[in-house]
Amino acid sequence: MGVIKKIFNKSRPSNEKDGIFFDEMKKLLGFKPIALSHYRRAFTHRSSNKTDAQGNPINYERLEFLGDAMLGSVIAAHLFTEAPTGDEGYLTKMRSKIVSREHLNELGRDLDLISWVESNVAPQHFGENIHGNLFEAFIGAIYLDRGFTYCEKFIHKKVIGPYVDIARLEGKVISYKSLLIEWCQKEKKKFHFEVYEDNGVEGQKYFGVRLKIDGNVIAKARATSKKKSEEKASQRAYFALQEKINIK
Amino acid sequence: MGVIKKIFNKSRPSNEKDGIFFDEMKKLLGFKPIALSHYRRAFTHRSSNKTDAQGNPINYERLEFLGDAMLGSVIAAHLFTEAPTGDEGYLTKMRSKIVSREHLNELGRDLDLISWVESNVAPQHFGENIHGNLFEAFIGAIYLDRGFTYCEKFIHKKVIGPYVDIARLEGKVISYKSLLIEWCQKEKKKFHFEVYEDNGVEGQKYFGVRLKIDGNVIAKARATSKKKSEEKASQRAYFALQEKINIK
């Protein structure tokens, strides 16, 4: 296994189809995938009716179970450290908020995981929860491919960094947009939200918004409404700025 | 941190109290502990009213949350591999059986974790669930001290190896004792259950049983009744023998 890992890890697969998939997974993951089959499975919908040599179905449903567990423990470890005053009940409640179906759907949608799905049904029949399910399955695939540490790395980068904010989850911060506007006024800075994407599809609306401060793009976000995109971009800007200055 | 780890890892603490605790934790863990404070916390009952410098309570309750999450993901990964034909629902059901309150209490009780507890209330006031709670907290302490891999190692050795048997969980095997008796008869071997411990305390009875096959001790077990001890010893013997021969 060690030897196989080394060979695969060295370079991208030579055949074109696998090579492209490798590149794209690497971009999505932020590190090199090793066994591509796990990621392919993570994008295989049950409608594709694939089976392995033993007749077991190949699709992402079992991976969801695994990914859900890994996500739960990475978030638990993060909350344990970040909320040192919270008791068991508090930690449990916070984790439920982070791994809520709604939140997982948002995460999966933002990564556009659905664009990878292999299926025999049209995307509009998938239902809203497919985004969250794919997200969980993808985490499961990372665990199988690279182990817990890489799972943790991915979750920190894609979930905890951009989305997990304890103050917000506790309901202490209602709107990042108002927090940001307040700060801009105090600092005499000009801000401007700019729509750069509007797919215009009724029922499946999608907006992309850029937040500029003094003419510089500070954050971007996509969501199902303009208001949501602006709030998300404000939150991202808030954290980006916080790293440089004390925004409060 | 790396340097601190190395120093602590090299040898047991020189002061006597820590040295003894180190030795006993090492025995319990099957590997060396590094930061003993995590294990001390895992055995600190809330009644001890301890607090840290910031006034946060020091007890094992938050560690239960962490340990529960780690246990859940290690068991999930194990089931994912060991039950390749089981779907998401099956995997979820199997995991619930393994991490049931009853089962966790059994695990904690078998490791006699309660003997380490520091508290200001008498042990009879703890309630039955303390065994499982201590077990979860102990797993949480392992994670903080040594990370996921050691957590996994410990859970495999203390939970999965001796207790997790998919056939039994599925209800396919009702009694290991009868399975073992059947095998002994077929193989013309003599078996004998020997009580080596009977604490005789009414209401808190405890039995220790040895299972001998052809005069050799194959397995031992302790439980709250003679019947349970025999069943547990039979299960252990079954797995011990299975490693050497095909018992079926």
PDB file of C-alpha atoms in Angstrom, chain A residues 96-235:
ATOM      1  CA  SER A  96     -25.854  20.826  15.469  1.00  0.00           C
ATOM      2  CA  LYS A  97     -26.029  24.329  14.062  1.00  0.00           C
ATOM      3  CA  ILE A  98     -22.822  23.872  12.084  1.00  0.00           C
ATOM      4  CA  VAL A  99     -23.741  20.499  10.637  1.00  0.00           C
ATOM      5  CA  SER A 100     -27.396  21.353  10.027  1.00  0.00           C
ATOM      6  CA  ARG A 101     -28.861  20.077   6.773  1.00  0.00           C
ATOM      7  CA  GLU A 102     -29.284  23.665   5.600  1.00  0.00           C
ATOM      8  CA  HIS A 103     -25.660  24.502   6.302  1.00  0.00           C
ATOM      9  CA  LEU A 104     -24.336  21.363   4.642  1.00  0.00           C
ATOM     10  CA  ASN A 105     -26.429  22.102   1.572  1.00  0.00           C
ATOM     11  CA  GLU A 106     -24.919  25.568   1.451  1.00  0.00           C
ATOM     12  CA  LEU A 107     -21.393  24.146   1.689  1.00  0.00           C
ATOM     13  CA  GLY A 108     -21.973  21.591  -1.039  1.00  0.00           C
ATOM     14  CA  ARG A 109     -23.640  24.183  -3.275  1.00  0.00           C
ATOM     15  CA  ASP A 110     -20.809  26.658  -2.838  1.00  0.00           C
ATOM     16  CA  LEU A 111     -18.266  24.042  -3.895  1.00  0.00           C
ATOM     17  CA  ASP A 112     -20.520  23.235  -6.850  1.00  0.00           C
ATOM     18  CA  LEU A 113     -20.122  19.526  -6.152  1.00  0.00           C
ATOM     19  CA  ILE A 114     -23.240  18.789  -8.170  1.00  0.00           C
ATOM     20  CA  SER A 115     -21.392  19.591 -11.386  1.00  0.00           C
ATOM     21  CA  TRP A 116     -19.410  16.342 -10.898  1.00  0.00           C
ATOM     22  CA  VAL A 117     -22.349  14.034 -10.390  1.00  0.00           C
ATOM     23  CA  GLU A 118     -22.719  11.002 -12.568  1.00  0.00           C
ATOM     24  CA  SER A 119     -26.340   9.884 -12.729  1.00  0.00           C
ATOM     25  CA  ASN A 120     -29.169   8.641 -14.873  1.00  0.00           C
ATOM     26  CA  VAL A 121     -31.679  11.198 -13.714  1.00  0.00           C
ATOM     27  CA  ALA A 122     -31.909  14.876 -14.551  1.00  0.00           C
ATOM     28  CA  PRO A 123     -30.423  17.226 -11.923  1.00  0.00           C
ATOM     29  CA  GLN A 124     -33.782  18.834 -11.144  1.00  0.00           C
ATOM     30  CA  HIS A 125     -34.938  15.508  -9.688  1.00  0.00           C
ATOM     31  CA  PHE A 126     -32.125  15.336  -7.150  1.00  0.00           C
ATOM     32  CA  GLY A 127     -33.822  17.466  -4.519  1.00  0.00           C
ATOM     33  CA  GLU A 128     -32.240  20.191  -2.423  1.00  0.00           C
ATOM     34  CA  ASN A 129     -30.428  17.875  -0.011  1.00  0.00           C
ATOM     35  CA  ILE A 130     -28.150  16.493  -2.675  1.00  0.00           C
ATOM     36  CA  HIS A 131     -25.708  19.349  -2.020  1.00  0.00           C
ATOM     37  CA  GLY A 132     -25.253  18.418   1.635  1.00  0.00           C
ATOM     38  CA  ASN A 133     -25.185  14.705   0.850  1.00  0.00           C
ATOM     39  CA  LEU A 134     -22.443  15.214  -1.718  1.00  0.00           C
ATOM     40  CA  PHE A 135     -20.523  17.319   0.743  1.00  0.00           C
ATOM     41  CA  GLU A 136     -20.636  14.561   3.365  1.00  0.00           C
ATOM     42  CA  ALA A 137     -19.708  11.914   0.806  1.00  0.00           C
ATOM     43  CA  PHE A 138     -16.778  14.010  -0.370  1.00  0.00           C
ATOM     44  CA  ILE A 139     -15.467  14.215   3.214  1.00  0.00           C
ATOM     45  CA  GLY A 140     -15.875  10.439   3.445  1.00  0.00           C
ATOM     46  CA  ALA A 141     -13.813  10.026   0.278  1.00  0.00           C
ATOM     47  CA  ILE A 142     -11.072  12.261   1.690  1.00  0.00           C
ATOM     48  CA  TYR A 143     -10.948  10.124   4.822  1.00  0.00           C
ATOM     49  CA  LEU A 144     -10.588   6.919   2.816  1.00  0.00           C
ATOM     50  CA  ASP A 145      -8.023   8.450   0.502  1.00  0.00           C
ATOM     51  CA  ARG A 146      -5.845  10.452   2.868  1.00  0.00           C
ATOM     52  CA  GLY A 147      -6.945   9.782   6.457  1.00  0.00           C
ATOM     53  CA  PHE A 148      -8.182  11.892   9.323  1.00  0.00           C
ATOM     54  CA  THR A 149      -5.529  14.623   9.224  1.00  0.00           C
ATOM     55  CA  TYR A 150      -6.334  15.587   5.638  1.00  0.00           C
ATOM     56  CA  CYS A 151     -10.024  15.433   6.408  1.00  0.00           C
ATOM     57  CA  GLU A 152      -9.401  17.864   9.221  1.00  0.00           C
ATOM     58  CA  LYS A 153      -7.316  20.097   6.970  1.00  0.00           C
ATOM     59  CA  PHE A 154     -10.057  20.231   4.342  1.00  0.00           C
ATOM     60  CA  ILE A 155     -12.805  20.886   6.889  1.00  0.00           C
ATOM     61  CA  HIS A 156     -10.792  23.674   8.478  1.00  0.00           C
ATOM     62  CA  LYS A 157     -10.173  25.323   5.147  1.00  0.00           C
ATOM     63  CA  LYS A 158     -13.606  24.912   3.620  1.00  0.00           C
ATOM     64  CA  VAL A 159     -15.967  24.828   6.577  1.00  0.00           C
ATOM     65  CA  ILE A 160     -14.479  26.234   9.746  1.00  0.00           C
ATOM     66  CA  GLY A 161     -12.482  29.083   8.223  1.00  0.00           C
ATOM     67  CA  PRO A 162     -15.140  30.649   6.028  1.00  0.00           C
ATOM     68  CA  TYR A 163     -18.333  29.565   7.829  1.00  0.00           C
ATOM     69  CA  VAL A 164     -17.888  28.756  11.479  1.00  0.00           C
ATOM     70  CA  ASP A 165     -18.174  31.801  13.605  1.00  0.00           C
ATOM     71  CA  ILE A 166     -19.143  31.156  17.181  1.00  0.00           C
ATOM     72  CA  ALA A 167     -20.477  34.690  17.824  1.00  0.00           C
ATOM     73  CA  ARG A 168     -22.799  34.372  14.841  1.00  0.00           C
ATOM     74  CA  LEU A 169     -23.928  30.889  15.825  1.00  0.00           C
ATOM     75  CA  GLU A 170     -24.708  32.126  19.302  1.00  0.00           C
ATOM     76  CA  GLY A 171     -26.908  34.774  17.744  1.00  0.00           C
ATOM     77  CA  LYS A 172     -24.712  37.571  19.061  1.00  0.00           C
ATOM     78  CA  VAL A 173     -24.041  38.854  15.570  1.00  0.00           C
ATOM     79  CA  ILE A 174     -27.226  39.246  13.570  1.00  0.00           C
ATOM     80  CA  SER A 175     -25.805  40.797  10.456  1.00  0.00           C
ATOM     81  CA  TYR A 176     -22.269  41.058   9.209  1.00  0.00           C
ATOM     82  CA  LYS A 177     -23.390  43.548   6.618  1.00  0.00           C
ATOM     83  CA  SER A 178     -24.424  46.061   9.284  1.00  0.00           C
ATOM     84  CA  LEU A 179     -21.258  45.361  11.265  1.00  0.00           C
ATOM     85  CA  LEU A 180     -19.231  46.090   8.151  1.00  0.00           C
ATOM     86  CA  ILE A 181     -21.157  49.238   7.201  1.00  0.00           C
ATOM     87  CA  GLU A 182     -20.686  50.544  10.724  1.00  0.00           C
ATOM     88  CA  TRP A 183     -16.971  49.911  10.528  1.00  0.00           C
ATOM     89  CA  CYS A 184     -16.656  51.594   7.098  1.00  0.00           C
ATOM     90  CA  GLN A 185     -18.453  54.687   8.381  1.00  0.00           C
ATOM     91  CA  LYS A 186     -16.211  54.868  11.419  1.00  0.00           C
ATOM     92  CA  GLU A 187     -13.077  54.418   9.351  1.00  0.00           C
ATOM     93  CA  LYS A 188     -14.300  56.763   6.590  1.00  0.00           C
ATOM     94  CA  LYS A 189     -14.074  54.070   3.972  1.00  0.00           C
ATOM     95  CA  LYS A 190     -16.296  53.657   0.940  1.00  0.00           C
ATOM     96  CA  PHE A 191     -17.968  50.325   0.359  1.00  0.00           C
ATOM     97  CA  HIS A 192     -19.905  49.045  -2.592  1.00  0.00           C
ATOM     98  CA  PHE A 193     -21.651  45.750  -3.401  1.00  0.00           C
ATOM     99  CA  GLU A 194     -21.461  44.799  -7.047  1.00  0.00           C
ATOM    100  CA  VAL A 195     -23.505  42.028  -8.694  1.00  0.00           C
ATOM    101  CA  TYR A 196     -21.193  40.135 -11.030  1.00  0.00           C
ATOM    102  CA  GLU A 197     -23.454  37.158 -11.667  1.00  0.00           C
ATOM    103  CA  ASP A 198     -27.200  36.744 -11.980  1.00  0.00           C
ATOM    104  CA  ASN A 199     -28.204  33.522 -13.682  1.00  0.00           C
ATOM    105  CA  GLY A 200     -31.753  34.800 -14.056  1.00  0.00           C
ATOM    106  CA  VAL A 201     -33.279  31.318 -13.902  1.00  0.00           C
ATOM    107  CA  GLU A 202     -36.623  31.615 -12.121  1.00  0.00           C
ATOM    108  CA  GLY A 203     -36.975  29.179  -9.228  1.00  0.00           C
ATOM    109  CA  GLN A 204     -33.238  28.544  -9.237  1.00  0.00           C
ATOM    110  CA  LYS A 205     -31.955  32.082  -8.963  1.00  0.00           C
ATOM    111  CA  TYR A 206     -28.302  32.597  -8.268  1.00  0.00           C
ATOM    112  CA  PHE A 207     -26.449  35.794  -7.499  1.00  0.00           C
ATOM    113  CA  GLY A 208     -22.790  36.534  -7.305  1.00  0.00           C
ATOM    114  CA  VAL A 209     -21.768  39.608  -5.396  1.00  0.00           C
ATOM    115  CA  ARG A 210     -18.441  41.412  -4.958  1.00  0.00           C
ATOM    116  CA  LEU A 211     -17.768  43.640  -1.989  1.00  0.00           C
ATOM    117  CA  LYS A 212     -15.407  46.503  -2.704  1.00  0.00           C
ATOM    118  CA  ILE A 213     -13.926  48.740  -0.024  1.00  0.00           C
ATOM    119  CA  ASP A 214     -12.218  51.861  -1.306  1.00  0.00           C
ATOM    120  CA  GLY A 215     -12.281  50.312  -4.745  1.00  0.00           C
ATOM    121  CA  ASN A 216     -10.572  47.034  -3.801  1.00  0.00           C
ATOM    122  CA  VAL A 217     -12.387  43.701  -3.962  1.00  0.00           C
ATOM    123  CA  ILE A 218     -12.331  42.374  -0.399  1.00  0.00           C
ATOM    124  CA  ALA A 219     -14.690  39.417  -0.737  1.00  0.00           C
ATOM    125  CA  LYS A 220     -16.989  37.590  -3.121  1.00  0.00           C
ATOM    126  CA  ALA A 221     -19.972  35.346  -2.487  1.00  0.00           C
ATOM    127  CA  ARG A 222     -22.681  33.473  -4.337  1.00  0.00           C
ATOM    128  CA  ALA A 223     -26.117  32.668  -2.944  1.00  0.00           C
ATOM    129  CA  THR A 224     -29.764  32.304  -3.887  1.00  0.00           C
ATOM    130  CA  SER A 225     -30.640  35.944  -3.239  1.00  0.00           C
ATOM    131  CA  LYS A 226     -28.881  39.278  -3.469  1.00  0.00           C
ATOM    132  CA  LYS A 227     -29.395  39.841   0.238  1.00  0.00           C
ATOM    133  CA  LYS A 228     -27.856  36.483   1.143  1.00  0.00           C
ATOM    134  CA  SER A 229     -24.885  37.056  -1.163  1.00  0.00           C
ATOM    135  CA  GLU A 230     -24.229  40.456   0.383  1.00  0.00           C
ATOM    136  CA  GLU A 231     -24.411  39.050   3.902  1.00  0.00           C
ATOM    137  CA  LYS A 232     -22.085  36.196   3.011  1.00  0.00           C
ATOM    138  CA  ALA A 233     -19.605  38.529   1.311  1.00  0.00           C
ATOM    139  CA  SER A 234     -19.732  40.815   4.363  1.00  0.00           C
ATOM    140  CA  GLN A 235     -18.984  37.900   6.669  1.00  0.00           C
TER     141      GLN A 235
END
